[in-house]
XYZ file of N, CA, C and O in Angstrom:
748
model
N -49.466 25.244 -6.936
C -49.011 25.084 -8.300
C -48.595 23.656 -8.615
O -48.718 23.225 -9.737
N -48.124 22.923 -7.638
C -47.677 21.557 -7.880
C -48.773 20.533 -7.654
O -48.508 19.351 -7.658
N -49.982 20.960 -7.501
C -51.085 20.051 -7.236
C -51.262 19.034 -8.356
O -51.482 17.857 -8.110
N -51.138 19.441 -9.589
C -51.338 18.549 -10.720
C -50.072 17.771 -11.108
O -50.106 16.963 -12.015
N -48.980 18.009 -10.411
C -47.716 17.348 -10.740
C -47.652 15.994 -10.050
O -47.878 15.882 -8.847
N -47.390 14.949 -10.812
C -47.208 13.623 -10.223
C -45.726 13.293 -10.215
O -45.030 13.443 -11.225
N -45.271 12.840 -9.120
C -43.859 12.543 -8.938
C -43.621 11.074 -9.245
O -44.199 10.201 -8.605
N -42.850 10.802 -10.231
C -42.559 9.433 -10.630
C -41.432 8.888 -9.757
O -40.300 9.347 -9.816
N -41.732 7.902 -8.953
C -40.738 7.366 -8.015
C -39.571 6.689 -8.737
O -38.460 6.686 -8.239
N -39.809 6.145 -9.907
C -38.721 5.504 -10.652
C -37.725 6.552 -11.120
O -36.516 6.364 -11.017
N -38.221 7.678 -11.633
C -37.308 8.740 -12.052
C -36.523 9.271 -10.870
O -35.342 9.575 -10.979
N -37.165 9.397 -9.732
C -36.483 9.869 -8.527
C -35.390 8.889 -8.114
O -34.290 9.286 -7.750
N -35.689 7.623 -8.159
C -34.711 6.605 -7.799
C -33.519 6.646 -8.760
O -32.375 6.571 -8.339
N -33.778 6.781 -10.060
C -32.707 6.873 -11.043
C -31.841 8.100 -10.797
O -30.626 8.051 -10.921
N -32.465 9.214 -10.477
C -31.707 10.434 -10.212
C -30.811 10.245 -8.996
O -29.654 10.658 -8.997
N -31.320 9.597 -7.955
C -30.492 9.394 -6.759
C -29.344 8.434 -7.051
O -28.253 8.601 -6.524
N -29.575 7.447 -7.900
C -28.481 6.543 -8.290
C -27.405 7.294 -9.057
O -26.223 7.108 -8.820
N -27.813 8.142 -9.992
C -26.820 8.836 -10.808
C -26.010 9.822 -9.981
O -24.831 10.025 -10.242
N -26.623 10.425 -8.973
C -25.909 11.361 -8.118
C -24.863 10.631 -7.281
O -23.804 11.177 -7.000
N -25.130 9.400 -6.917
C -24.185 8.662 -6.063
C -23.079 7.972 -6.848
O -22.127 7.491 -6.247
N -23.160 7.909 -8.141
C -22.137 7.226 -8.932
C -20.815 7.990 -8.907
O -19.749 7.387 -8.716
N -20.843 9.278 -9.080
C -19.611 10.067 -9.162
C -18.765 9.953 -7.886
O -17.570 9.671 -7.971
N -19.343 10.144 -6.688
C -18.506 9.995 -5.489
C -17.948 8.581 -5.321
O -16.801 8.405 -4.895
N -18.736 7.582 -5.673
C -18.245 6.199 -5.564
C -17.144 5.933 -6.570
O -16.184 5.219 -6.281
N -17.273 6.514 -7.755
C -16.228 6.361 -8.764
C -14.952 7.074 -8.309
O -13.857 6.535 -8.452
N -15.093 8.258 -7.740
C -13.929 8.979 -7.207
C -13.253 8.171 -6.102
O -12.029 8.055 -6.065
N -14.057 7.617 -5.204
C -13.508 6.794 -4.123
C -12.773 5.587 -4.705
O -11.666 5.230 -4.258
N -13.358 4.967 -5.702
C -12.744 3.798 -6.337
C -11.417 4.159 -7.002
O -10.444 3.400 -6.908
N -11.375 5.307 -7.650
C -10.136 5.760 -8.299
C -9.056 5.991 -7.254
O -7.895 5.602 -7.447
N -9.414 6.604 -6.123
C -8.445 6.826 -5.049
C -7.959 5.515 -4.449
O -6.759 5.347 -4.188
N -8.865 4.588 -4.243
C -8.500 3.278 -3.699
C -7.567 2.546 -4.661
O -6.543 1.992 -4.245
N -7.896 2.579 -5.930
C -7.045 1.957 -6.940
C -5.668 2.617 -6.968
O -4.639 1.937 -7.048
N -5.629 3.935 -6.860
C -4.361 4.647 -6.828
C -3.499 4.238 -5.639
O -2.280 4.086 -5.773
N -4.119 4.032 -4.487
C -3.381 3.585 -3.302
C -2.788 2.194 -3.510
O -1.635 1.940 -3.142
N -3.558 1.308 -4.098
C -3.077 -0.057 -4.342
C -1.923 -0.023 -5.343
O -0.904 -0.694 -5.154
N -2.070 0.762 -6.382
C -1.011 0.889 -7.392
C 0.264 1.433 -6.752
O 1.361 0.934 -7.020
N 0.130 2.417 -5.900
C 1.307 2.996 -5.241
C 2.038 1.955 -4.383
O 3.259 1.865 -4.416
N 1.281 1.159 -3.640
C 1.885 0.105 -2.816
C 2.644 -0.881 -3.696
O 3.786 -1.257 -3.399
N 2.027 -1.291 -4.799
C 2.672 -2.267 -5.686
C 3.868 -1.658 -6.419
O 4.850 -2.364 -6.673
N 3.812 -0.381 -6.758
C 4.959 0.267 -7.387
C 6.148 0.301 -6.427
O 7.280 0.029 -6.828
N 5.886 0.628 -5.172
C 6.954 0.638 -4.169
C 7.527 -0.766 -3.977
O 8.740 -0.933 -3.877
N 6.662 -1.755 -3.947
C 7.115 -3.145 -3.788
C 7.910 -3.578 -5.014
O 8.910 -4.293 -4.883
N 7.499 -3.140 -6.190
C 8.216 -3.476 -7.418
C 9.647 -2.932 -7.384
O 10.596 -3.631 -7.742
N 9.796 -1.696 -6.964
C 11.126 -1.080 -6.863
C 11.974 -1.828 -5.838
O 13.153 -2.119 -6.081
N 11.360 -2.156 -4.719
C 12.050 -2.896 -3.660
C 12.530 -4.260 -4.161
O 13.672 -4.659 -3.923
N 11.669 -4.973 -4.866
C 12.030 -6.299 -5.384
C 13.097 -6.215 -6.471
O 13.999 -7.056 -6.524
N 12.980 -5.219 -7.335
C 13.978 -5.049 -8.396
C 15.361 -4.823 -7.786
O 16.350 -5.395 -8.246
N 15.414 -4.011 -6.736
C 16.681 -3.751 -6.056
C 17.194 -5.019 -5.370
O 18.380 -5.352 -5.481
N 16.301 -5.717 -4.687
C 16.702 -6.942 -3.977
C 17.151 -8.042 -4.931
O 18.020 -8.853 -4.590
N 16.584 -8.066 -6.128
C 16.895 -9.122 -7.097
C 17.977 -8.717 -8.092
O 18.238 -9.446 -9.049
N 18.601 -7.595 -7.886
C 19.603 -7.081 -8.827
C 20.692 -8.118 -9.131
O 21.126 -8.240 -10.267
N 21.099 -8.874 -8.128
C 22.157 -9.874 -8.335
C 21.729 -11.002 -9.272
O 22.566 -11.672 -9.874
N 20.432 -11.205 -9.423
C 19.945 -12.291 -10.275
C 20.091 -11.990 -11.762
O 19.920 -12.888 -12.584
N 20.406 -10.741 -12.083
C 20.614 -10.380 -13.483
C 21.761 -11.203 -14.068
O 21.675 -11.678 -15.204
N 22.810 -11.413 -13.285
C 23.979 -12.159 -13.787
C 24.213 -13.462 -13.031
O 25.075 -14.258 -13.410
N 23.432 -13.698 -11.971
C 23.704 -14.840 -11.104
C 22.472 -15.719 -10.880
O 22.307 -16.290 -9.815
N 21.585 -15.822 -11.872
C 20.375 -16.618 -11.690
C 20.677 -18.098 -11.872
O 21.296 -18.510 -12.837
N 20.216 -18.901 -10.895
C 20.345 -20.354 -10.960
C 18.945 -20.947 -10.861
O 18.291 -20.855 -9.819
N 18.500 -21.546 -11.938
C 17.147 -22.097 -12.014
C 16.925 -23.221 -10.999
O 15.798 -23.508 -10.624
N 17.986 -23.841 -10.538
C 17.873 -24.931 -9.572
C 17.896 -24.436 -8.125
O 17.753 -25.229 -7.196
N 18.074 -23.155 -7.942
C 18.087 -22.557 -6.599
C 16.680 -22.046 -6.271
O 16.215 -21.072 -6.870
N 15.999 -22.710 -5.325
C 14.614 -22.324 -5.014
C 14.442 -20.860 -4.604
O 13.438 -20.236 -4.953
N 15.390 -20.297 -3.893
C 15.252 -18.900 -3.472
C 15.315 -17.948 -4.672
O 14.630 -16.925 -4.683
N 16.114 -18.303 -5.689
C 16.190 -17.485 -6.908
C 14.850 -17.528 -7.644
O 14.323 -16.492 -8.071
N 14.322 -18.729 -7.789
C 13.051 -18.908 -8.497
C 11.926 -18.182 -7.757
O 11.124 -17.471 -8.369
N 11.903 -18.328 -6.441
C 10.858 -17.684 -5.646
C 10.954 -16.153 -5.752
O 9.929 -15.472 -5.858
N 12.154 -15.617 -5.749
C 12.342 -14.166 -5.870
C 11.834 -13.645 -7.209
O 11.170 -12.610 -7.279
N 12.150 -14.380 -8.266
C 11.691 -13.979 -9.607
C 10.173 -14.110 -9.713
O 9.500 -13.244 -10.280
N 9.624 -15.185 -9.163
C 8.174 -15.378 -9.213
C 7.444 -14.265 -8.462
O 6.408 -13.783 -8.919
N 7.986 -13.839 -7.329
C 7.369 -12.762 -6.566
C 7.410 -11.447 -7.345
O 6.415 -10.727 -7.425
N 8.558 -11.158 -7.952
C 8.658 -9.933 -8.745
C 7.704 -9.995 -9.941
O 7.074 -8.999 -10.290
N 7.589 -11.158 -10.541
C 6.665 -11.329 -11.666
C 5.230 -11.064 -11.228
O 4.480 -10.364 -11.909
N 4.852 -11.609 -10.074
C 3.499 -11.404 -9.559
C 3.213 -9.925 -9.338
O 2.150 -9.426 -9.713
N 4.168 -9.215 -8.768
C 3.965 -7.792 -8.489
C 3.863 -7.000 -9.793
O 2.967 -6.165 -9.956
N 4.742 -7.277 -10.726
C 4.709 -6.554 -12.013
C 3.427 -6.888 -12.775
O 2.785 -6.002 -13.330
N 3.051 -8.142 -12.805
C 1.825 -8.580 -13.466
C 0.609 -7.865 -12.855
O -0.216 -7.287 -13.569
N 0.528 -7.863 -11.537
C -0.584 -7.219 -10.836
C -0.592 -5.718 -11.110
O -1.642 -5.129 -11.367
N 0.563 -5.130 -11.057
C 0.687 -3.696 -11.287
C 0.259 -3.327 -12.706
O -0.495 -2.366 -12.907
N 0.698 -4.092 -13.689
C 0.321 -3.817 -15.081
C -1.186 -3.952 -15.288
O -1.799 -3.153 -15.997
N -1.783 -4.962 -14.662
C -3.240 -5.146 -14.755
C -3.956 -3.933 -14.174
O -4.883 -3.381 -14.771
N -3.518 -3.512 -12.993
C -4.194 -2.405 -12.323
C -3.992 -1.083 -13.060
O -4.897 -0.240 -13.082
N -2.841 -0.899 -13.672
C -2.626 0.305 -14.481
C -3.538 0.303 -15.708
O -4.061 1.343 -16.110
N -3.751 -0.876 -16.278
C -4.664 -1.007 -17.409
C -6.099 -0.676 -16.979
O -6.822 0.042 -17.682
N -6.497 -1.177 -15.809
C -7.835 -0.885 -15.293
C -7.971 0.607 -14.997
O -9.009 1.210 -15.277
N -6.918 1.207 -14.457
C -6.938 2.651 -14.192
C -7.157 3.421 -15.494
O -7.925 4.381 -15.539
N -6.505 2.976 -16.567
C -6.708 3.615 -17.873
C -8.134 3.418 -18.375
O -8.718 4.315 -18.987
N -8.694 2.230 -18.135
C -10.080 1.983 -18.532
C -11.024 2.926 -17.795
O -11.928 3.508 -18.400
N -10.808 3.078 -16.502
C -11.653 3.975 -15.717
C -11.478 5.408 -16.209
O -12.448 6.157 -16.321
N -10.249 5.774 -16.538
C -9.976 7.118 -17.040
C -10.607 7.389 -18.392
O -10.793 8.545 -18.776
N -10.943 6.333 -19.119
C -11.548 6.522 -20.440
C -13.068 6.685 -20.375
O -13.707 6.882 -21.402
N -13.624 6.619 -19.174
C -15.073 6.788 -19.024
C -15.434 8.230 -19.365
O -14.876 9.171 -18.806
N -16.354 8.374 -20.299
C -16.745 9.709 -20.759
C -18.112 10.132 -20.244
O -18.491 11.281 -20.381
N -18.828 9.208 -19.692
C -20.163 9.508 -19.179
C -20.795 8.238 -18.667
O -20.217 7.151 -18.757
N -21.981 8.378 -18.156
C -22.665 7.236 -17.559
C -22.922 6.122 -18.572
O -22.902 4.946 -18.228
N -23.118 6.485 -19.845
C -23.367 5.469 -20.871
C -22.145 4.606 -21.148
O -22.286 3.462 -21.596
N -20.955 5.129 -20.905
C -19.748 4.348 -21.202
C -19.372 3.396 -20.067
O -18.564 2.495 -20.269
N -19.946 3.576 -18.886
C -19.595 2.708 -17.754
C -19.957 1.248 -18.018
O -19.105 0.367 -17.839
N -21.190 0.926 -18.456
C -21.511 -0.490 -18.688
C -20.707 -1.119 -19.836
O -20.609 -2.341 -19.922
N -20.141 -0.293 -20.692
C -19.316 -0.813 -21.778
C -17.868 -1.010 -21.342
O -17.169 -1.882 -21.848
N -17.398 -0.174 -20.413
C -15.985 -0.114 -20.064
C -15.607 -1.007 -18.879
O -14.584 -1.672 -18.925
N -16.403 -1.004 -17.835
C -15.982 -1.597 -16.575
C -16.305 -3.069 -16.309
O -15.605 -3.688 -15.513
N -17.335 -3.668 -16.898
C -17.678 -5.032 -16.483
C -16.531 -6.051 -16.562
O -16.391 -6.885 -15.680
N -15.699 -5.961 -17.577
C -14.622 -6.952 -17.703
C -13.509 -6.743 -16.685
O -12.737 -7.657 -16.407
N -13.427 -5.546 -16.098
C -12.362 -5.285 -15.129
C -12.648 -5.912 -13.764
O -11.724 -6.188 -13.006
N -13.885 -6.168 -13.458
C -14.236 -6.685 -12.136
C -13.714 -8.108 -11.921
O -13.053 -8.383 -10.917
N -13.923 -9.055 -12.845
C -13.334 -10.381 -12.630
C -11.799 -10.349 -12.645
O -11.151 -11.147 -11.961
N -11.234 -9.414 -13.386
C -9.769 -9.278 -13.420
C -9.268 -8.876 -12.036
O -8.291 -9.437 -11.531
N -9.942 -7.903 -11.421
C -9.544 -7.482 -10.072
C -9.689 -8.617 -9.073
O -8.843 -8.779 -8.189
N -10.727 -9.400 -9.211
C -10.920 -10.534 -8.291
C -9.829 -11.579 -8.484
O -9.357 -12.182 -7.519
N -9.422 -11.772 -9.720
C -8.331 -12.713 -9.997
C -7.037 -12.237 -9.367
O -6.329 -13.008 -8.702
N -6.721 -10.972 -9.544
C -5.500 -10.399 -8.969
C -5.579 -10.418 -7.451
O -4.597 -10.728 -6.763
N -6.734 -10.116 -6.907
C -6.919 -10.161 -5.455
C -6.608 -11.557 -4.913
O -5.931 -11.691 -3.894
N -7.083 -12.570 -5.598
C -6.824 -13.949 -5.168
C -5.331 -14.285 -5.246
O -4.787 -14.952 -4.363
N -4.651 -13.813 -6.285
C -3.223 -14.074 -6.438
C -2.399 -13.376 -5.349
O -1.366 -13.866 -4.946
N -2.868 -12.216 -4.902
C -2.133 -11.437 -3.902
C -2.500 -11.800 -2.467
O -1.848 -11.337 -1.529
N -3.503 -12.627 -2.286
C -4.076 -12.886 -0.966
C -3.050 -13.297 0.085
O -3.027 -12.750 1.183
N -2.193 -14.237 -0.210
C -1.243 -14.756 0.787
C -0.104 -13.776 1.030
O 0.256 -13.508 2.180
N 0.454 -13.226 -0.036
C 1.651 -12.394 0.094
C 1.350 -10.934 0.439
O 2.135 -10.276 1.114
N 0.236 -10.422 -0.037
C -0.130 -9.023 0.180
C -1.600 -8.948 0.591
O -2.442 -8.477 -0.186
N -1.923 -9.403 1.797
C -3.338 -9.462 2.191
C -4.027 -8.104 2.206
O -5.222 -8.019 1.891
N -3.316 -7.036 2.529
C -3.927 -5.712 2.549
C -4.345 -5.291 1.134
O -5.456 -4.796 0.928
N -3.466 -5.495 0.172
C -3.812 -5.179 -1.223
C -4.969 -6.044 -1.705
O -5.868 -5.566 -2.398
N -4.950 -7.308 -1.327
C -6.010 -8.224 -1.719
C -7.359 -7.761 -1.182
O -8.358 -7.722 -1.911
N -7.379 -7.366 0.079
C -8.616 -6.905 0.705
C -9.100 -5.628 0.027
O -10.288 -5.474 -0.246
N -8.186 -4.713 -0.274
C -8.574 -3.465 -0.940
C -9.091 -3.725 -2.347
O -10.029 -3.058 -2.806
N -8.506 -4.693 -3.036
C -8.999 -5.039 -4.371
C -10.390 -5.660 -4.302
O -11.227 -5.409 -5.172
N -10.639 -6.448 -3.279
C -11.979 -7.012 -3.095
C -12.994 -5.898 -2.873
O -14.077 -5.903 -3.456
N -12.622 -4.944 -2.023
C -13.494 -3.800 -1.778
C -13.718 -3.012 -3.066
O -14.845 -2.607 -3.381
N -12.651 -2.806 -3.822
C -12.742 -2.064 -5.077
C -13.665 -2.767 -6.070
O -14.480 -2.122 -6.734
N -13.561 -4.079 -6.158
C -14.421 -4.803 -7.102
C -15.889 -4.686 -6.716
O -16.758 -4.595 -7.582
N -16.174 -4.642 -5.422
C -17.556 -4.460 -4.969
C -18.065 -3.070 -5.349
O -19.171 -2.920 -5.874
N -17.237 -2.047 -5.105
C -17.647 -0.678 -5.453
C -17.877 -0.535 -6.950
O -18.896 0.026 -7.378
N -16.930 -1.018 -7.741
C -17.086 -0.886 -9.192
C -18.257 -1.715 -9.703
O -18.952 -1.304 -10.631
N -18.482 -2.874 -9.092
C -19.637 -3.685 -9.476
C -20.949 -2.957 -9.241
O -21.851 -2.982 -10.085
N -21.039 -2.269 -8.111
C -22.270 -1.521 -7.834
C -22.418 -0.333 -8.782
O -23.528 -0.002 -9.196
N -21.298 0.271 -9.144
C -21.342 1.383 -10.101
C -21.805 0.883 -11.470
O -22.633 1.513 -12.129
N -21.291 -0.265 -11.879
C -21.688 -0.847 -13.166
C -23.189 -1.162 -13.157
O -23.901 -0.832 -14.112
N -23.653 -1.778 -12.083
C -25.080 -2.127 -12.026
C -25.967 -0.886 -12.008
O -26.978 -0.831 -12.720
N -25.598 0.115 -11.215
C -26.412 1.329 -11.169
C -26.412 2.051 -12.516
O -27.445 2.540 -12.967
N -25.272 2.106 -13.160
C -25.217 2.770 -14.471
C -26.008 1.973 -15.507
O -26.628 2.558 -16.396
N -26.010 0.660 -15.383
C -26.793 -0.165 -16.308
C -28.290 0.070 -16.109
O -29.045 0.121 -17.084
N -28.695 0.231 -14.862
C -30.101 0.523 -14.589
C -30.491 1.856 -15.219
O -31.533 1.984 -15.862
N -29.628 2.837 -15.047
C -29.927 4.178 -15.562
C -29.929 4.238 -17.086
O -30.710 4.974 -17.680
N -29.048 3.486 -17.702
C -28.928 3.544 -19.157
C -29.679 2.416 -19.855
O -29.673 2.346 -21.079
N -30.280 1.546 -19.057
C -30.999 0.385 -19.578
C -30.078 -0.535 -20.404
O -30.484 -1.123 -21.405
N -28.839 -0.625 -19.950
C -27.852 -1.473 -20.637
C -28.091 -2.936 -20.300
O -28.681 -3.268 -19.273
N -27.619 -3.788 -21.162
C -27.678 -5.234 -20.945
C -26.256 -5.764 -20.960
O -25.394 -5.240 -21.646
N -26.056 -6.820 -20.207
C -24.721 -7.388 -20.109
C -24.633 -8.684 -20.887
O -25.546 -9.497 -20.872
N -23.510 -8.849 -21.532
C -23.170 -10.103 -22.175
C -22.013 -10.680 -21.361
O -20.855 -10.308 -21.552
N -22.338 -11.561 -20.421
C -21.319 -12.086 -19.521
C -20.275 -12.914 -20.257
O -19.112 -12.935 -19.868
N -20.678 -13.562 -21.320
C -19.723 -14.328 -22.114
C -18.672 -13.400 -22.715
O -17.473 -13.668 -22.665
N -19.125 -12.287 -23.266
C -18.209 -11.302 -23.850
C -17.317 -10.697 -22.763
O -16.109 -10.541 -22.959
N -17.902 -10.367 -21.640
C -17.143 -9.788 -20.532
C -16.068 -10.755 -20.037
O -14.925 -10.351 -19.790
N -16.425 -12.019 -19.893
C -15.448 -13.031 -19.457
C -14.337 -13.204 -20.484
O -13.168 -13.364 -20.124
N -14.696 -13.160 -21.751
C -13.693 -13.274 -22.815
C -12.731 -12.080 -22.770
O -11.512 -12.250 -22.881
N -13.269 -10.871 -22.603
C -12.429 -9.676 -22.510
C -11.513 -9.742 -21.290
O -10.340 -9.367 -21.362
N -12.035 -10.231 -20.174
C -11.226 -10.371 -18.958
C -10.078 -11.342 -19.182
O -8.929 -11.064 -18.835
N -10.393 -12.468 -19.764
C -9.383 -13.489 -20.037
C -8.316 -12.977 -21.001
O -7.114 -13.196 -20.799
N -8.757 -12.284 -22.028
C -7.827 -11.720 -23.006
C -6.911 -10.691 -22.346
O -5.699 -10.691 -22.582
N -7.478 -9.844 -21.512
C -6.684 -8.838 -20.813
C -5.640 -9.492 -19.915
O -4.462 -9.089 -19.911
N -6.032 -10.504 -19.169
C -5.086 -11.206 -18.298
C -3.948 -11.835 -19.108
O -2.779 -11.758 -18.712
N -4.284 -12.434 -20.240
C -3.262 -13.051 -21.097
C -2.310 -12.007 -21.685
O -1.098 -12.206 -21.711
N -2.868 -10.893 -22.156
C -2.030 -9.843 -22.747
C -1.071 -9.250 -21.718
O 0.103 -9.030 -21.999
N -1.576 -9.015 -20.527
C -0.733 -8.416 -19.495
C 0.314 -9.414 -19.004
O 1.431 -9.026 -18.669
N -0.020 -10.690 -18.999
C 0.985 -11.692 -18.626
C 2.146 -11.661 -19.617
O 3.319 -11.715 -19.228
N 1.827 -11.543 -20.888
C 2.879 -11.444 -21.905
C 3.717 -10.178 -21.716
O 4.940 -10.209 -21.870
N 3.056 -9.076 -21.362
C 3.786 -7.833 -21.117
C 4.722 -7.974 -19.924
O 5.881 -7.545 -19.978
N 4.235 -8.578 -18.850
C 5.061 -8.763 -17.650
C 6.220 -9.705 -17.953
O 7.354 -9.459 -17.536
N 5.934 -10.784 -18.681
C 7.003 -11.718 -19.076
C 8.067 -10.997 -19.894
O 9.267 -11.171 -19.666
N 7.633 -10.191 -20.842
C 8.556 -9.467 -21.703
C 9.410 -8.485 -20.906
O 10.625 -8.390 -21.099
N 8.764 -7.764 -20.019
C 9.473 -6.783 -19.199
C 10.552 -7.467 -18.345
O 11.688 -7.003 -18.277
N 10.182 -8.562 -17.711
C 11.153 -9.260 -16.870
C 12.188 -10.016 -17.694
O 13.329 -10.187 -17.253
N 11.804 -10.465 -18.866
C 12.749 -11.152 -19.748
C 13.888 -10.218 -20.145
O 15.039 -10.638 -20.236
N 13.569 -8.952 -20.375
C 14.599 -7.958 -20.699
C 15.477 -7.681 -19.483
O 16.679 -7.472 -19.607
N 14.851 -7.668 -18.309
C 15.575 -7.374 -17.078
C 16.465 -8.539 -16.648
O 17.545 -8.324 -16.119
N 15.996 -9.755 -16.852
C 16.727 -10.963 -16.447
C 16.928 -11.866 -17.656
O 16.191 -12.829 -17.856
N 17.934 -11.602 -18.469
C 18.124 -12.373 -19.699
C 18.483 -13.851 -19.460
O 18.289 -14.675 -20.342
N 18.957 -14.189 -18.271
C 19.336 -15.575 -17.986
C 18.144 -16.445 -17.587
O 18.277 -17.659 -17.477
N 17.001 -15.834 -17.368
C 15.825 -16.572 -16.909
C 14.958 -16.953 -18.097
O 14.599 -16.107 -18.905
N 14.634 -18.227 -18.187
C 13.714 -18.718 -19.207
C 12.312 -18.699 -18.606
O 11.894 -19.639 -17.927
N 11.579 -17.606 -18.803
C 10.288 -17.429 -18.177
C 9.260 -18.443 -18.658
O 8.413 -18.879 -17.902
N 9.361 -18.829 -19.910
C 8.419 -19.828 -20.413
C 8.590 -21.127 -19.629
O 7.626 -21.732 -19.179
N 9.820 -21.526 -19.440
C 10.119 -22.753 -18.720
C 9.797 -22.604 -17.230
O 9.254 -23.504 -16.611
N 10.107 -21.452 -16.683
C 9.917 -21.207 -15.260
C 8.441 -21.265 -14.867
O 8.070 -21.856 -13.858
N 7.557 -20.638 -15.656
C 6.153 -20.537 -15.291
C 5.262 -21.609 -15.919
O 4.087 -21.685 -15.631
N 5.811 -22.431 -16.783
C 5.002 -23.459 -17.417
C 5.463 -24.866 -17.078
O 5.239 -25.800 -17.828
N 6.147 -25.000 -15.958
C 6.614 -26.319 -15.519
C 5.552 -26.989 -14.715
O 4.772 -26.459 -14.037
């Protein structure tokens, strides 16, 4: 009965790509969740350790500045990753992947680079995550015949990083009213 049936290898390849996207996306979500959990625990730890700086911050004391900068880095990274988690959660199907995820990959690489010295395990996991999500984006683009506008993606990444920096600054500004974050991070 199948004698007259011709098997299109391209369709077969596309089907195998689409079947592998879901498990890779699930793995990526779990990996992202693990990184977020580590940073949330570190955030709580730093907030507790820096509690005295709420009323005793001295901008000329290097240990005070370093403590605040570390907490800022963790909160900034955490906010970025929570935003990316929300982006991944907003995926409604294979067609939405090339629209949703491309801008998150350079953001993850940026955060990975920032965390490299202080949190090498998180940095390595973020690098792995960016590779997985990159392959998911490319495979979904092949399946949906999507095209990428790298200029737009880079602009969205940059905008996201700027917005989250403002959020982290605001959050810490409320927590540490004696710290001039604009002056601290723009010197």
